[in-house]
Amino acid sequence: MRIKDFLPRGLMGRSVLIVLIPILLLQIITVYVFFDRHWNRITSRLSYAVAGEIAVIAQATEDDDNPKNLERLIGYTAQNLDLLISYQPQETLAAQADPVQANNLWDALVANLLKSKLEGALRRPFRLHVDLENKWVHVGVQLQEGVLSVSFPQSRLYSSSGYIFLLWMFGISLVLVILAMIFMRNQIRPILRLAVAAERFGKGRDVPTFRPQGAREVRQAAQAFIDMQRRIKRQVEQRTAMLAGVSHDLRTPLTRLKLQLAMMPAGQDVDLMKGDIAEMERMIAGYLDFVRGEGDEIPVAMNIGEIMSSVVESARRQGLIVNYEGAGAETVLMLRPLAMERALGNILGNAAKYAKAAQVALFVNDGRLHIQVDDDGPGIPPDAYDDVFRPFFRLDPSRNPETGGVGLGLPIAADIIHSHGGSISLSASPLGGLRVLVRLPL
Ligand SMILES: Nc1ncnc2c1ncn2[C@@H]1O[C@H](COP(=O)(O)OP(=O)(O)OP(=O)(O)O)[C@@H](O)[C@H]1O
Ligand SMILES: [Mg+2]
């Protein structure tokens, strides 16, 4: 358990936190200082004043409680002090004082403050009742010959601007956070777009509409990405064109050699040389075939099951017994269909060539599409797993035309799968032969 685990992972969450934490800290400090210094003091002074006024009235009532004087007193206090008073001679205060009830911390604080101030000022038994609903306070004071009741609005005890101040503070920070979120969203969008573009490019798809946007640093990264993408494309194109040219040009001297051989007297040597030339021609044809198919095909959204069934079908025609389990056949991927068909065709073609039966499974796992081909052939020794991906590498070095093949099948398949952002790996199959596992991003 580290702090990191609790922090938001996204840029948005993090930046909101960066805005929020200082604001919250500031507010906590402000509220503390405000409450302690300002609000407490004001409330305590107000309570002190009210308690003093009540004490004066109580004293004046006790000094002279004839009705005329009382009437005058009632008039004065109602007019000038905002206090309503009444006097019940010969009454006594109920023995038990009401407990001070409050429905929130604020009211409780106010009531307790007033109680302590009244205790200090009156020095007589009294009863305090806070009418929470109507926000009125009633105080009954026991005098020598009766009970004095004083009522006044709660607002006499504290300044309501305290509430408003706090409300303002929280309101403003809420607005700040919302504003920050809106602005951050606009800052994050170009980064997200860059991430999506890079991911698409990694899967071999084109990103023609991508443009640098947003803050300078993000634009810089986007521009670097665009340049890199262009460079990679150009490099691939150049190399492909060059190799295609070389292969093509090799055909002319090969044709001349073939002609010269045809004019030589027949013999064992000549036959061997003819065989070699035939193989070279096949290699070149295979390579040119590969180069021609690449590059210009456009990725489309495709049902992988369609490609797979046609590949399986053609492997069956080549005599392979195929058990096909297409659990993930409905998966739609962005693919270059001809290229993908060729890649999978090469893999199943190998099984058809080197084995008798194969088990093909198509499933989605871990957010990737898995294509697993098991066969019961002789397999490949583990130390040759890397070699078979090299062009023209074959386990059977005799270059026996019977088994056909020039050794381009797996390299071409790997190339196509990598250009779709996928991976291909070999291992031993439980069927006794080779297991080829292809994984493609969804
Ligand atoms: N399923 C398999 N079982 C046993 N060996 C295999 C299998 N697949 C490939 N190999 C070995 O790996 C080598 C390279 O395979 P790859 O498909 O690249 O070439 P190829 O099949 O010989 O020729 P191509 O596919 O170009 O016609 C093969 O020559 C073969 O020795
Ligand atoms: Mg092959």
Short mmCIF file of C-alpha atoms and ligand atoms in Angstrom, two decimals, residues 282 286 345-355 373-381 384 387-397 399 403-413 426 433-436, ligand 1:
data_model
loop_
_atom_site.label_atom_id
_atom_site.label_comp_id
_atom_site.label_asym_id
_atom_site.label_seq_id
_atom_site.Cartn_x
_atom_site.Cartn_y
_atom_site.Cartn_z
CA ARG A 282 11.47 -19.80 -57.57
CA GLY A 286 8.49 -15.82 -54.28
CA GLY A 345 -2.19 -19.24 -45.25
CA ASN A 346 1.59 -19.59 -44.93
CA ILE A 347 1.27 -20.90 -41.37
CA LEU A 348 -1.43 -23.44 -42.24
CA GLY A 349 0.34 -24.22 -45.49
CA ASN A 350 3.37 -25.30 -43.47
CA ALA A 351 1.18 -27.55 -41.34
CA ALA A 352 -0.27 -29.03 -44.54
CA LYS A 353 3.22 -29.53 -45.91
CA TYR A 354 4.95 -30.91 -42.83
CA ALA A 355 2.09 -32.59 -40.89
CA VAL A 373 -2.21 -23.58 -34.81
CA ASP A 374 -1.04 -26.98 -33.51
CA ASP A 375 0.13 -29.77 -35.78
CA ASP A 376 1.34 -33.35 -35.44
CA GLY A 377 4.36 -33.04 -37.73
CA PRO A 378 8.05 -33.32 -36.87
CA GLY A 379 8.12 -29.86 -35.26
CA ILE A 380 11.08 -27.50 -35.12
CA PRO A 381 13.94 -27.82 -32.60
CA ALA A 384 15.92 -23.04 -34.65
CA ASP A 387 16.28 -19.09 -37.67
CA VAL A 388 13.07 -20.15 -39.40
CA PHE A 389 12.02 -16.51 -39.48
CA ARG A 390 15.08 -15.62 -41.56
CA PRO A 391 14.37 -15.42 -45.30
CA PHE A 392 15.33 -18.53 -47.27
CA PHE A 393 16.13 -20.54 -44.15
CA ARG A 394 14.93 -24.12 -44.30
CA LEU A 395 15.46 -26.98 -41.87
CA ASP A 396 15.92 -29.38 -44.74
CA PRO A 397 18.98 -27.96 -46.49
CA ARG A 399 16.32 -27.87 -51.12
CA THR A 403 8.79 -30.59 -50.27
CA GLY A 404 8.76 -27.39 -52.27
CA GLY A 405 9.23 -24.08 -50.56
CA VAL A 406 11.99 -21.57 -50.63
CA GLY A 407 11.90 -20.54 -46.99
CA LEU A 408 9.94 -17.33 -47.27
CA GLY A 409 6.66 -18.49 -45.72
CA LEU A 410 7.34 -17.72 -42.07
CA PRO A 411 9.34 -14.50 -42.63
CA ILE A 412 6.50 -13.12 -44.75
CA ALA A 413 3.89 -14.19 -42.19
CA LEU A 426 6.65 -20.82 -31.88
CA GLY A 433 4.57 -31.08 -33.75
CA LEU A 434 4.78 -27.31 -33.89
CA ARG A 435 2.56 -24.76 -32.19
CA VAL A 436 2.33 -21.35 -33.83
N1 LIG B 1 4.64 -26.81 -39.18
C1 LIG B 1 5.93 -27.10 -39.33
N2 LIG B 1 6.42 -28.30 -38.93
C2 LIG B 1 7.73 -28.58 -39.08
N3 LIG B 1 8.63 -27.73 -39.62
C3 LIG B 1 8.20 -26.54 -40.04
C4 LIG B 1 6.85 -26.16 -39.92
N4 LIG B 1 6.73 -24.88 -40.39
C5 LIG B 1 7.93 -24.52 -40.82
N5 LIG B 1 8.83 -25.49 -40.63
C6 LIG B 1 10.24 -25.42 -40.93
O1 LIG B 1 10.62 -24.07 -41.03
C7 LIG B 1 11.18 -23.80 -42.31
C8 LIG B 1 10.80 -22.44 -42.77
O2 LIG B 1 9.41 -22.37 -43.04
P1 LIG B 1 8.88 -21.37 -44.14
O3 LIG B 1 7.42 -21.52 -44.18
O4 LIG B 1 9.47 -20.08 -43.87
O5 LIG B 1 9.50 -21.92 -45.47
P2 LIG B 1 9.08 -23.15 -46.35
O6 LIG B 1 7.80 -23.71 -45.86
O7 LIG B 1 10.24 -24.06 -46.40
O8 LIG B 1 8.90 -22.47 -47.75
P3 LIG B 1 7.69 -21.53 -48.26
O9 LIG B 1 6.78 -21.39 -47.11
O10 LIG B 1 8.40 -20.29 -48.65
O11 LIG B 1 7.11 -22.26 -49.41
C9 LIG B 1 10.66 -24.89 -43.19
O12 LIG B 1 11.56 -25.18 -44.23
C10 LIG B 1 10.52 -26.08 -42.26
O13 LIG B 1 11.75 -26.73 -42.16
#
